[in-house]
Short mmCIF file of C-alpha atoms and ligand atoms in Angstrom, two decimals:
data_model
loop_
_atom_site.label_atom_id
_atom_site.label_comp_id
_atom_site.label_asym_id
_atom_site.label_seq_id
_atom_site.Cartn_x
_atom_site.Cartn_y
_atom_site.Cartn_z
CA UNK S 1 -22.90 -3.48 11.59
CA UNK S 2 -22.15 -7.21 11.75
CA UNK S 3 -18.37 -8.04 11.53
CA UNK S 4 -18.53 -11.83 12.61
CA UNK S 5 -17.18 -13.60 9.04
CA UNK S 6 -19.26 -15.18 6.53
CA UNK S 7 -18.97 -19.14 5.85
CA UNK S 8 -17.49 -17.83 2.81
CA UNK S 9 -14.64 -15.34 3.97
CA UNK S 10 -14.02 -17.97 7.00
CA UNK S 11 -13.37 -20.75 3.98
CA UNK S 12 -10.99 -17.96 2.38
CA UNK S 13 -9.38 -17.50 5.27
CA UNK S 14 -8.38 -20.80 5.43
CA UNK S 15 -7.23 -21.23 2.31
CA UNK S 16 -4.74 -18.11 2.09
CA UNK S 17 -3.87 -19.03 5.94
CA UNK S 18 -3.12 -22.73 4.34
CA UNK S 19 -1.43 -21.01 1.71
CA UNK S 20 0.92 -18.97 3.55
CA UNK S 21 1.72 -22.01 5.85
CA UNK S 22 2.90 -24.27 3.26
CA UNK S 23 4.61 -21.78 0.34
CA UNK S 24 5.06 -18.34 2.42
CA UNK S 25 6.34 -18.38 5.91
CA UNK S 26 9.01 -21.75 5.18
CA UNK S 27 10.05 -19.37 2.51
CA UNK S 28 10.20 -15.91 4.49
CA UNK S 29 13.71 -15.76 5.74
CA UNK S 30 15.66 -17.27 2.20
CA UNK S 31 13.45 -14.73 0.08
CA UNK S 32 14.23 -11.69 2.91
CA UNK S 33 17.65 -12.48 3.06
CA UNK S 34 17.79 -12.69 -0.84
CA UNK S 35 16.83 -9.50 -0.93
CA UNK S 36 18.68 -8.15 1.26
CA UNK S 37 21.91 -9.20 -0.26
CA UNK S 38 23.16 -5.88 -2.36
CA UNK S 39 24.29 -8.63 -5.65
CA UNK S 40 20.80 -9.50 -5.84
CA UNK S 41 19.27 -5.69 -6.39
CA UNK S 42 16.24 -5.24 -8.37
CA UNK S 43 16.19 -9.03 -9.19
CA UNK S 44 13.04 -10.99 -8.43
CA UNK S 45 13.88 -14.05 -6.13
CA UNK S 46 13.69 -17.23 -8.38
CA UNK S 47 10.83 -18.48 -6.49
CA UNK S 48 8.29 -15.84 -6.67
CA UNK S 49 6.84 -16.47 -10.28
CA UNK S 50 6.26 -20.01 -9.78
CA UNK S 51 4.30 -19.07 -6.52
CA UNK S 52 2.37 -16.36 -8.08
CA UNK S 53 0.91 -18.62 -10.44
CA UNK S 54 0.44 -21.70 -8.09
CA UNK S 55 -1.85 -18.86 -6.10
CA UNK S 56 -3.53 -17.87 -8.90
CA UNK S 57 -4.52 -21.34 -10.05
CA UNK S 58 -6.09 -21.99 -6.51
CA UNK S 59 -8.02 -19.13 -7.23
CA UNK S 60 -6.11 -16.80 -4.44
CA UNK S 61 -5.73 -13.96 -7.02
CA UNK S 62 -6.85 -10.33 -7.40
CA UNK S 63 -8.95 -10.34 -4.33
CA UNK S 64 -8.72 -6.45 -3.84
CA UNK S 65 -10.83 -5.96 -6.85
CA UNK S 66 -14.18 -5.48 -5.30
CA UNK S 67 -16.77 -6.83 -7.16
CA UNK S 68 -18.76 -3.61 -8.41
CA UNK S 69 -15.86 -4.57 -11.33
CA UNK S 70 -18.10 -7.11 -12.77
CA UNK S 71 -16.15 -10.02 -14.82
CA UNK S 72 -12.60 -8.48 -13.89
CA UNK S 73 -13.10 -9.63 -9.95
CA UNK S 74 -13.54 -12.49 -8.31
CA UNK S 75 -16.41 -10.78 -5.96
CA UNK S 76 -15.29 -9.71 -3.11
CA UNK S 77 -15.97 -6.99 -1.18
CA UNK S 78 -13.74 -4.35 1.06
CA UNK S 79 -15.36 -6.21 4.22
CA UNK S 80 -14.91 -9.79 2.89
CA UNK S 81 -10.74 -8.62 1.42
CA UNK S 82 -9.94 -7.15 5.19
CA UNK S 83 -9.09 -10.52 7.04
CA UNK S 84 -7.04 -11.63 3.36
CA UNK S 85 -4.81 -8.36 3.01
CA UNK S 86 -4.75 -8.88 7.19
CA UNK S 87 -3.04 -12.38 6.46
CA UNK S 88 -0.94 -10.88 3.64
CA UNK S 89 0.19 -8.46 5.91
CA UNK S 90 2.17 -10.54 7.90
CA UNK S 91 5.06 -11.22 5.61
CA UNK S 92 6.45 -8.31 3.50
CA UNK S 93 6.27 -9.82 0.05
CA UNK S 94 3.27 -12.07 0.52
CA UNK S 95 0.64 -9.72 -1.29
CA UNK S 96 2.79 -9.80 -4.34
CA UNK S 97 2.01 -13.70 -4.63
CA UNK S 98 -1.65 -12.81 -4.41
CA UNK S 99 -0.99 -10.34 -7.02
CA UNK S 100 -2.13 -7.93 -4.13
CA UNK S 101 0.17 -5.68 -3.51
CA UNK S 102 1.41 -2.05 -3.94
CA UNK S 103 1.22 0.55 -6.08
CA UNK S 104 -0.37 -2.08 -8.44
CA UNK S 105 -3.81 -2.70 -6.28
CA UNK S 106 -4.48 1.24 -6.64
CA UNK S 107 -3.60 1.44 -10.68
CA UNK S 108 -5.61 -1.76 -11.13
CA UNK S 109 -8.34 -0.16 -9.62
CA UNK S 110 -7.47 3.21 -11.47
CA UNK S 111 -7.95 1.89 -14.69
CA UNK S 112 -10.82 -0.96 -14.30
CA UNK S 113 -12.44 2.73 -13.25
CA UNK S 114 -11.23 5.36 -15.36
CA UNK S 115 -9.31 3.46 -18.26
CA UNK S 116 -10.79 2.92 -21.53
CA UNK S 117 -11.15 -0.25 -23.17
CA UNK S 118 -7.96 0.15 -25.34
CA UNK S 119 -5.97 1.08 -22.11
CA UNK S 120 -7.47 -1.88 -20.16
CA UNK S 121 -6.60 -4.18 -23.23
CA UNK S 122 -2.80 -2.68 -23.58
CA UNK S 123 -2.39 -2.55 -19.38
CA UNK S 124 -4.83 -3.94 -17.29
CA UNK S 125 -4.95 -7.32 -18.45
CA UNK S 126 -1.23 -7.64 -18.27
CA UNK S 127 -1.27 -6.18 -14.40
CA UNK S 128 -4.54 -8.97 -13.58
CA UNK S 129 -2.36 -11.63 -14.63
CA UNK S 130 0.72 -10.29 -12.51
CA UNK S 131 3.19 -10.28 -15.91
CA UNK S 132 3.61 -7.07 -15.65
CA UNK S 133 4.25 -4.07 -12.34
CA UNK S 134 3.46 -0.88 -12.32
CA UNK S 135 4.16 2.37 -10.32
CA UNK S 136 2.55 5.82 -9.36
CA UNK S 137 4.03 8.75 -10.14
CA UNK S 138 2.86 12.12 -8.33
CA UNK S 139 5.18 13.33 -5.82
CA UNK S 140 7.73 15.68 -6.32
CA UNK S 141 10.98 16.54 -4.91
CA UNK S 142 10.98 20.18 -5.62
CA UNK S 143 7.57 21.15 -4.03
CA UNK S 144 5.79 20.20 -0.89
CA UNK S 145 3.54 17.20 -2.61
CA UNK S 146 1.31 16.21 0.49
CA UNK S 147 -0.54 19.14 -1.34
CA UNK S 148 -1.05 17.35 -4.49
CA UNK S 149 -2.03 20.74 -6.33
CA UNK S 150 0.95 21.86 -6.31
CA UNK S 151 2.79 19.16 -8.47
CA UNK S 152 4.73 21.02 -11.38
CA UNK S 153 5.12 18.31 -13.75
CA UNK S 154 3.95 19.91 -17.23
CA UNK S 155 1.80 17.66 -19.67
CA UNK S 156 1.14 20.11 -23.22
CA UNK S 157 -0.53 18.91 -26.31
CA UNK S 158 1.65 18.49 -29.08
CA UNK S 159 -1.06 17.50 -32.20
CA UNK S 160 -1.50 13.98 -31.35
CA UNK S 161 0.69 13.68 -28.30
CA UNK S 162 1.69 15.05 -25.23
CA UNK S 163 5.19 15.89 -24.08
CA UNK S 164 5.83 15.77 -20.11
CA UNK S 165 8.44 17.33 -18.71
CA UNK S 166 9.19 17.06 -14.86
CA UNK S 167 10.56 15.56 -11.98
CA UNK S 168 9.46 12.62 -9.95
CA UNK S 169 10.36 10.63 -6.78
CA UNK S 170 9.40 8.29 -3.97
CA UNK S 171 7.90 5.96 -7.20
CA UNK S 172 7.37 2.89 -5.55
CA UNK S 173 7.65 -0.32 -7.18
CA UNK S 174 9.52 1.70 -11.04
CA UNK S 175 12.92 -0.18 -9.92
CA UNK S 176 11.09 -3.78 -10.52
CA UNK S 177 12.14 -5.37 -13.28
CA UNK S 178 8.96 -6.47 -14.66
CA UNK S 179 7.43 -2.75 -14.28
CA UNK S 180 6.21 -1.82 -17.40
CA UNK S 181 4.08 1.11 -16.71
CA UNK S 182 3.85 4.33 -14.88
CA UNK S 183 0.48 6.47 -13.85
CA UNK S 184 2.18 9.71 -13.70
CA UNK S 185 -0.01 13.37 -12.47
CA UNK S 186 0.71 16.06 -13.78
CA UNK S 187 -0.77 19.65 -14.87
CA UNK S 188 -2.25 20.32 -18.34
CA UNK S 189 -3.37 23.39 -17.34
CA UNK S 190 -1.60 26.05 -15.05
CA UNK S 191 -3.70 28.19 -15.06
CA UNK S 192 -7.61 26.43 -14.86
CA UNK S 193 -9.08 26.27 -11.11
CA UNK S 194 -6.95 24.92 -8.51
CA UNK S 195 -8.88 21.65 -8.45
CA UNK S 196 -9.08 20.79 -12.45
CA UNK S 197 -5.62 21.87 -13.37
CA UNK S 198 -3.98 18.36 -12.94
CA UNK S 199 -4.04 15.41 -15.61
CA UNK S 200 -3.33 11.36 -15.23
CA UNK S 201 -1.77 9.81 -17.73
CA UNK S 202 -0.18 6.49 -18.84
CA UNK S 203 3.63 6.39 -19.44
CA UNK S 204 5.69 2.98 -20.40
CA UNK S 205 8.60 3.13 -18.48
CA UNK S 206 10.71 2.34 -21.72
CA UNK S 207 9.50 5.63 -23.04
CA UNK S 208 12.75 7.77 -24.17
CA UNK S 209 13.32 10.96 -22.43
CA UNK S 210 12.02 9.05 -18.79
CA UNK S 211 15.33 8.32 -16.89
CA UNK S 212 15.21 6.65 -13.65
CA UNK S 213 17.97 8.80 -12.07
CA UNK S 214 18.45 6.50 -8.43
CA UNK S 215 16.41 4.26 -6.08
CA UNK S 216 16.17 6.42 -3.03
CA UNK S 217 17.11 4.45 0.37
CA UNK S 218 14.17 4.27 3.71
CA UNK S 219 16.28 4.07 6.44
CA UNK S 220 18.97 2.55 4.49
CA UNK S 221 16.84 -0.13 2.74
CA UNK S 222 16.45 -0.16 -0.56
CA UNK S 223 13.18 -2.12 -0.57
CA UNK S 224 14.35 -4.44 -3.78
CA UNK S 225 13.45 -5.44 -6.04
CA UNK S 226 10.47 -3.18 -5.97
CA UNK S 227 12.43 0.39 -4.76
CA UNK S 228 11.31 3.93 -4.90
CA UNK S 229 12.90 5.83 -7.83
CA UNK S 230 13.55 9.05 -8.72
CA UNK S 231 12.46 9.74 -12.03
CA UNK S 232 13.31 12.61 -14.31
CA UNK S 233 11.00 13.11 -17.40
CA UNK S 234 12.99 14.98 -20.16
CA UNK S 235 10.52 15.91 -22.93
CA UNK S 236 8.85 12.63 -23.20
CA UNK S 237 6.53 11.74 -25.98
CA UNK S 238 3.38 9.46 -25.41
CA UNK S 239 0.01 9.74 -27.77
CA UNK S 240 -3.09 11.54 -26.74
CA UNK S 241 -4.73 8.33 -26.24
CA UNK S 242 -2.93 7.55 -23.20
CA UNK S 243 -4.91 10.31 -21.23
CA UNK S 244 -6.94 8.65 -18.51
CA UNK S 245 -10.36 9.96 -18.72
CA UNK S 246 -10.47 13.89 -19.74
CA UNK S 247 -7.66 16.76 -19.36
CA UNK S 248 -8.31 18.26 -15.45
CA UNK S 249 -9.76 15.19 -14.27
CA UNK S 250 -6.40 13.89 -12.40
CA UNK S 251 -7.10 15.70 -9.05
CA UNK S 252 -10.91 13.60 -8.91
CA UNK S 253 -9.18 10.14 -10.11
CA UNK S 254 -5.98 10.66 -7.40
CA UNK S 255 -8.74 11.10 -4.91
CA UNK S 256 -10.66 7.91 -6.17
CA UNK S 257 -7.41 5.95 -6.11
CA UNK S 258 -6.23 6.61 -2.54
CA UNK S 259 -9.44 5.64 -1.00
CA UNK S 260 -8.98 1.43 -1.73
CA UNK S 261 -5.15 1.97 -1.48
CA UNK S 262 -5.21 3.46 2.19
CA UNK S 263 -7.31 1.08 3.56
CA UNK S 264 -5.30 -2.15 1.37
CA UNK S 265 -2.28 -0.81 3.55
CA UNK S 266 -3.82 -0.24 6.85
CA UNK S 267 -5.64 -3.78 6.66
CA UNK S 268 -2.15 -5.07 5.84
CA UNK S 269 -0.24 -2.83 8.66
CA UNK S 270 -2.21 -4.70 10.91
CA UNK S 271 -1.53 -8.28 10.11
CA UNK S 272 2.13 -6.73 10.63
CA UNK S 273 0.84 -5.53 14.14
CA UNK S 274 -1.19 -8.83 14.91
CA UNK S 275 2.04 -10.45 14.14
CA UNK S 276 4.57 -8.50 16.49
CA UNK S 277 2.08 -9.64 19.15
CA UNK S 278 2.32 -13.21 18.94
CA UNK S 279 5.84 -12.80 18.54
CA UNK S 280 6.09 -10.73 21.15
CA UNK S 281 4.16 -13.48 23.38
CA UNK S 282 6.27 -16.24 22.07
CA UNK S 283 9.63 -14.69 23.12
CA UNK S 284 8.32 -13.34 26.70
CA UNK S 285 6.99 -16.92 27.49
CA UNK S 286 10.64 -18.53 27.37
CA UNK S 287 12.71 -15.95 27.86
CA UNK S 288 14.36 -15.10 31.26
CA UNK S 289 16.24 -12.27 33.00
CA UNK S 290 16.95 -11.74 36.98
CA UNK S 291 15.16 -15.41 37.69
CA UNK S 292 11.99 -14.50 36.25
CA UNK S 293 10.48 -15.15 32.54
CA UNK S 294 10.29 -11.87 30.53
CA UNK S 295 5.88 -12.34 30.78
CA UNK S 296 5.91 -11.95 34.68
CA UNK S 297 7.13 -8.61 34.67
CA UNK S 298 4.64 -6.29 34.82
CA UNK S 299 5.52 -3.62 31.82
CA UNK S 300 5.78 -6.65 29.97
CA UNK S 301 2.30 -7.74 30.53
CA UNK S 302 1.31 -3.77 30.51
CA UNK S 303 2.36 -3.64 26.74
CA UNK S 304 0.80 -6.67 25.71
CA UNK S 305 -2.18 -6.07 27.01
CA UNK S 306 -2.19 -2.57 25.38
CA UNK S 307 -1.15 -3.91 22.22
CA UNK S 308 -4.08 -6.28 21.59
CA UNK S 309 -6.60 -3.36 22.38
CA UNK S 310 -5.19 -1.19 20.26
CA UNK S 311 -4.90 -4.06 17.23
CA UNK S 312 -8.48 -4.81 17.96
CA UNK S 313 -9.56 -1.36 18.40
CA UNK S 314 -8.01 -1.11 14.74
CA UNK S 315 -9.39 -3.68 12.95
CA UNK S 316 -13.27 -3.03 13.75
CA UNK S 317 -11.98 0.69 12.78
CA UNK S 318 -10.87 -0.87 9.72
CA UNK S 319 -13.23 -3.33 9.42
CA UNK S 320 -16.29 -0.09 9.54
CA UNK S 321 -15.04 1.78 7.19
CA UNK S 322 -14.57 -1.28 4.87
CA UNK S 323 -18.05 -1.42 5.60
CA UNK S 324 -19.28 1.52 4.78
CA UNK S 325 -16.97 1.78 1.19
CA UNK S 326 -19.23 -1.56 0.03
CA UNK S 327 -22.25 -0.04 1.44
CA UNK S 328 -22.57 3.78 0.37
CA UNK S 329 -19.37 4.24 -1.99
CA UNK S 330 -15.47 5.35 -0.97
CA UNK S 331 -16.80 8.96 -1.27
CA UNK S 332 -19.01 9.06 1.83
CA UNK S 333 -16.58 6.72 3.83
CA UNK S 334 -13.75 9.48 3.14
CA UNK S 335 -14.19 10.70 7.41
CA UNK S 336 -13.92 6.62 8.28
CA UNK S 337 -10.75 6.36 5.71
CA UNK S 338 -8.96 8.83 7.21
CA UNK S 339 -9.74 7.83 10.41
CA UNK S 340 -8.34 4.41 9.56
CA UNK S 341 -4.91 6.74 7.52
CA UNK S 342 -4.17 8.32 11.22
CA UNK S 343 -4.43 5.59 13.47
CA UNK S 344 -3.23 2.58 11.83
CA UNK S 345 0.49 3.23 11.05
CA UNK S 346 0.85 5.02 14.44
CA UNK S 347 -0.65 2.15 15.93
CA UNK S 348 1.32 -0.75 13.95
CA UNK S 349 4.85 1.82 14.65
CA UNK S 350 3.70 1.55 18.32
CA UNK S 351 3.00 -1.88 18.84
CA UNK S 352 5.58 -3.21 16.43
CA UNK S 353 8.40 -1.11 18.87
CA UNK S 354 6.93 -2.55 22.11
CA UNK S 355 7.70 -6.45 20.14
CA UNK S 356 11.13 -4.95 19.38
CA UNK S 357 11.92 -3.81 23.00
CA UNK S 358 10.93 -6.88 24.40
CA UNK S 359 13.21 -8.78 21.70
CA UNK S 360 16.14 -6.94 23.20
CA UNK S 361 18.63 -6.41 20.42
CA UNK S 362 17.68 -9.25 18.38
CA UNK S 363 14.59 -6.94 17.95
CA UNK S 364 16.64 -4.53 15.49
CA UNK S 365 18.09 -7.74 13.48
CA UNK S 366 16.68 -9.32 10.10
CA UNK S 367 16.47 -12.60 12.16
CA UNK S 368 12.43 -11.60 12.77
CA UNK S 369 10.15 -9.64 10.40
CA UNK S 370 10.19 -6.69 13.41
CA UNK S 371 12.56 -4.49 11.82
CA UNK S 372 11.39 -4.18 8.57
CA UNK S 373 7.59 -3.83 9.83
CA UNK S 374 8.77 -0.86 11.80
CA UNK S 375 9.67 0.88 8.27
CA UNK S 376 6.52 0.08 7.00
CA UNK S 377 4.33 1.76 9.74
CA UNK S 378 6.66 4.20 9.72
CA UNK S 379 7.15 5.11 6.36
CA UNK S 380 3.10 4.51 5.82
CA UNK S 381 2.83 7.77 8.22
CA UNK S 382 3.83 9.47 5.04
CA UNK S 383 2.89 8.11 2.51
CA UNK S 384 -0.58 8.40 0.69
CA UNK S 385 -0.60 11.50 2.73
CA UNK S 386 1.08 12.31 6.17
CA UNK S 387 -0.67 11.96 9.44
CA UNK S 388 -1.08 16.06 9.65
CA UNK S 389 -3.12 16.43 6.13
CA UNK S 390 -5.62 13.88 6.69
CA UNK S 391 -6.31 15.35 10.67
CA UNK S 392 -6.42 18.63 8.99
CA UNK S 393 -8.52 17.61 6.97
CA UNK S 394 -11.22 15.40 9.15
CA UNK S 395 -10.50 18.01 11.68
CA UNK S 396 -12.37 20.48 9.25
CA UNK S 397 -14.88 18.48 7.80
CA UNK S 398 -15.91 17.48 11.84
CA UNK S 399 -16.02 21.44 12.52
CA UNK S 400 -18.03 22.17 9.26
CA UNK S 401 -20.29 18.75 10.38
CA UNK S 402 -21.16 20.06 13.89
CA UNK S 403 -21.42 23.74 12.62
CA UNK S 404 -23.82 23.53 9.94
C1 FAD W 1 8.22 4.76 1.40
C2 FAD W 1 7.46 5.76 0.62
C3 FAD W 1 6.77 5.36 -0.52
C4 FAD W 1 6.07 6.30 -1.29
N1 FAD W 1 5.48 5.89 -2.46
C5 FAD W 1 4.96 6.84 -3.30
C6 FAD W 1 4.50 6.47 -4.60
O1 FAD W 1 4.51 5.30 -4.99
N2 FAD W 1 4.07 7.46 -5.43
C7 FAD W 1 4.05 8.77 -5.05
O2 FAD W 1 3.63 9.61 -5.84
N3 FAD W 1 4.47 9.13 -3.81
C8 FAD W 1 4.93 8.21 -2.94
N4 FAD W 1 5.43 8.57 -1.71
C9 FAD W 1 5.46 9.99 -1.36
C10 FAD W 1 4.52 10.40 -0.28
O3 FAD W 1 3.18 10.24 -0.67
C11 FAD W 1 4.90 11.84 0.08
O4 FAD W 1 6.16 11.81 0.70
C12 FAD W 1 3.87 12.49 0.96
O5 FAD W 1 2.69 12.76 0.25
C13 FAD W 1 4.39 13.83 1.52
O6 FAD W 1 4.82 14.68 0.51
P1 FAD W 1 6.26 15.37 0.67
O7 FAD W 1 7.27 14.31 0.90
O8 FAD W 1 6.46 16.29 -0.46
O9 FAD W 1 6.17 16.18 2.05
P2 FAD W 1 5.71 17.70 2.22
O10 FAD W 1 4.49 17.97 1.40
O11 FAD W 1 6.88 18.57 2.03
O12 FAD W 1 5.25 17.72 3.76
C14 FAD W 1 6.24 17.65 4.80
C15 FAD W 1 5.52 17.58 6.12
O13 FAD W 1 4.78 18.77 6.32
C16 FAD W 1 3.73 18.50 7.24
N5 FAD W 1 2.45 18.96 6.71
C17 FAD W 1 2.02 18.93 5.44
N6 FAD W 1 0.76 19.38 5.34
C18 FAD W 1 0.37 19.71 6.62
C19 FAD W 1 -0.84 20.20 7.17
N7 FAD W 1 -1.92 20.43 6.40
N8 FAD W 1 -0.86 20.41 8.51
C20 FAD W 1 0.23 20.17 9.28
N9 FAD W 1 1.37 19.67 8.79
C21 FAD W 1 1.45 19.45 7.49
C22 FAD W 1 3.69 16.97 7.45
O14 FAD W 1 4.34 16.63 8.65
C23 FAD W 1 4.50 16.47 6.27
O15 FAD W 1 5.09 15.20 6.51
C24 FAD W 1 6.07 7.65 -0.89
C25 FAD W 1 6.74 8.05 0.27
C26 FAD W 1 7.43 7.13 1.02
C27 FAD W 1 8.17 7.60 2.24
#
């Protein structure tokens, strides 16, 4: 494995580096604190369209897409994305002007794979060219959905449509004004093998009978204008042809969708890490208590020095099993993935709280992006499956590997 950056990811560096130091960071605190600011909720700062499309006409735009997708990507792979989403990573709502960012990377990728041509016309397109957002829809409040077999939601044929009745939440991103469209699982078959019963399907979020009951709060932020909904689905109506691929085939395509969408976030988590560093280092440089700057105490230096092995020990973690996704598929890197899933949010939590203690209580504020990376590594130990199911699960596949 080579990791040292091609003449043409080191030029693309640049450019979204260039990019974020002349639109993003002079930006960062007046779109933050717009956000923040409860009369703004679910309201897209006035800003962010005009830099979505000034990245897209330098040619900064879907760079997730890897380029098995043909026409629909500009070419990159999973190795040559890792240093972008890194850079992206660094300021919360920077992958959005890259039309990067979550849930949409993951249905993107969900439909350039599994959507027909009809369904790429009527969705896809619209989600390339960032006019429209979208959200995920699998877990459930009333069973335990880090097992994704058990979702209850009920999709039944009714002649040429279905009808879904259920109950969502934690939908990231179905509070944004501009999202049009939810992929929602659910179960066309109770009672089919454990594996085949579930279906994905497409739902416009203007469909009647889907009621977005209330954004739920993470840690008391409501993450606007994107949010995570609770969604209630009250016998809703959508045609046949908004299946994705065939009924029981929603377990496979969840599993194909979480693959690119872990690693997006852990490449991202640690451009949030890398950054706590540096600030970390900027603050203990100046900073003085009982005669002495903050850097010559020895914990200090302790936890910096951690810090950037662990960020580095992450990245070429990262950077293998990007690797090995462009080289032999997102199927056999599944052990490297979830590798990546376990370490990188514990890692980012870790390193981002060391940045905070050493920021004192300015740390906790919204006057540095600490606080709100916290929430993200946190949070990310949950989402797109908790720390437990994906050691369970490498745990097993290691004992079966070694047992065989
Ligand atoms: C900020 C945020 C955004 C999210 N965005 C989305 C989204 O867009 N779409 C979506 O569908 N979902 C989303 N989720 C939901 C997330 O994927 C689920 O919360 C997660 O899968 C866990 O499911 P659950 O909450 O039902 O927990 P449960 O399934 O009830 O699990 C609770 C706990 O049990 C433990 N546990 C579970 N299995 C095992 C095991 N095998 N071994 C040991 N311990 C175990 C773990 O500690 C786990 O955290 C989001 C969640 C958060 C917090």
């Amino acid at each position: 494995m080579n990791f040292e950056y091609t003449e043409k990811t080191k030029a693309l560096i640049q450019r979204v580096q260039d990019f974020m130091d002349v639109y993003i960071y002079p930006l960062e605190q007046e779109v933050n604190a717009f956000y923040a600011d409860p009369g703004n909720l679910w309201t897209v700062h006035p800003k962010i369209e005009a830099l979505k499309a000034q990245a897209r006409q330098a040619g900064l735009w879907n760079l997730f897409l890897p380029k098995d997708y043909g026409a629909l990507s500009p070419g990159l792979t999973n190795l040559e994305y890792a240093p972008l989403a890194e850079l992206m990573g660094r300021v919360k709502w920077a992958s959005e002007i890259f039309n990067c960012s979550a849930p949409d990377t993951g249905n993107m990728e969900v439909l350039a794979r599994y959507g027909n041509a009809a369904q790429q016309a009527q969705w896809l397109q619209p989600l390339l060219a960032g006019t429209i957002r979208s959200a995920f829809l699998m877990t459930e409040p009333d069973v335990a959905s880090s097992d994704a077999t058990n979702v209850q939601t009920a999709i039944v044929a009714d002649g040429d449509d279905y009808v879904i009745n259920g109950k969502k939440w934690w939908s990231s991103g179905a509070m944004h004004p501009h999202c049009k469209v939810a992929i929602l699982m659910g179960k066309t078959d109770f009672g089919a093998q454990r594996h085949v019963q579930q279906s994905m399907i497409l739902v416009p979020m203007d469909t009647p009978g889907l009621k977005v009951v209330r954004p739920l709060s993470v840690f008391g932020f409501l993450d606007s204008p994107e949010g995570h909904a609770e969604i209630h689905l009250d016998n809703v109506r959508v045609p046949k042809s908004n299946l994705l691929q065939e009924e029981g085939s929603g377990f496979a395509i969840a599993q194909g969708r979480l693959g690119p969408g872990r690693i997006h976030h852990c490449m991202r988590l640690i451009g949030a890490a890398q950054r706590s560093l540096e600030l970390m280092c900027e603050r203990v440089a100046t900073r003085v208590a009982f005669g002495r700057t903050l850097q010559d105490f020895s914990s200090i230096r302790q936890d910096i020095a951690r810090s950037r092995c662990e960020i580095e020990q992450t990245r070429l973690l990262v950077l293998a099993a990007a690797d090995k996704m462009d080289r032999h598929g997102n199927k056999v890197a599944k052990d490297l993935i979830a590798m990546i899933k376990i370490v990188t949010p514990a890692m980012t939590q870790a390193v981002v709280d060391r940045a905070i203690q050493a920021h004192g209580g300015m740390g906790v504020s919204a006057d540095t992006p600490l606080a709100g990376y916290w929430v993200y590594a946190r949070t990310m130990r949950l989402a797109d499956g908790p720390d437990e199911v994906h050691m369970h699960q490498l745990g097993r596949d290691t004992v079966k590997h070694w047992t065989r």
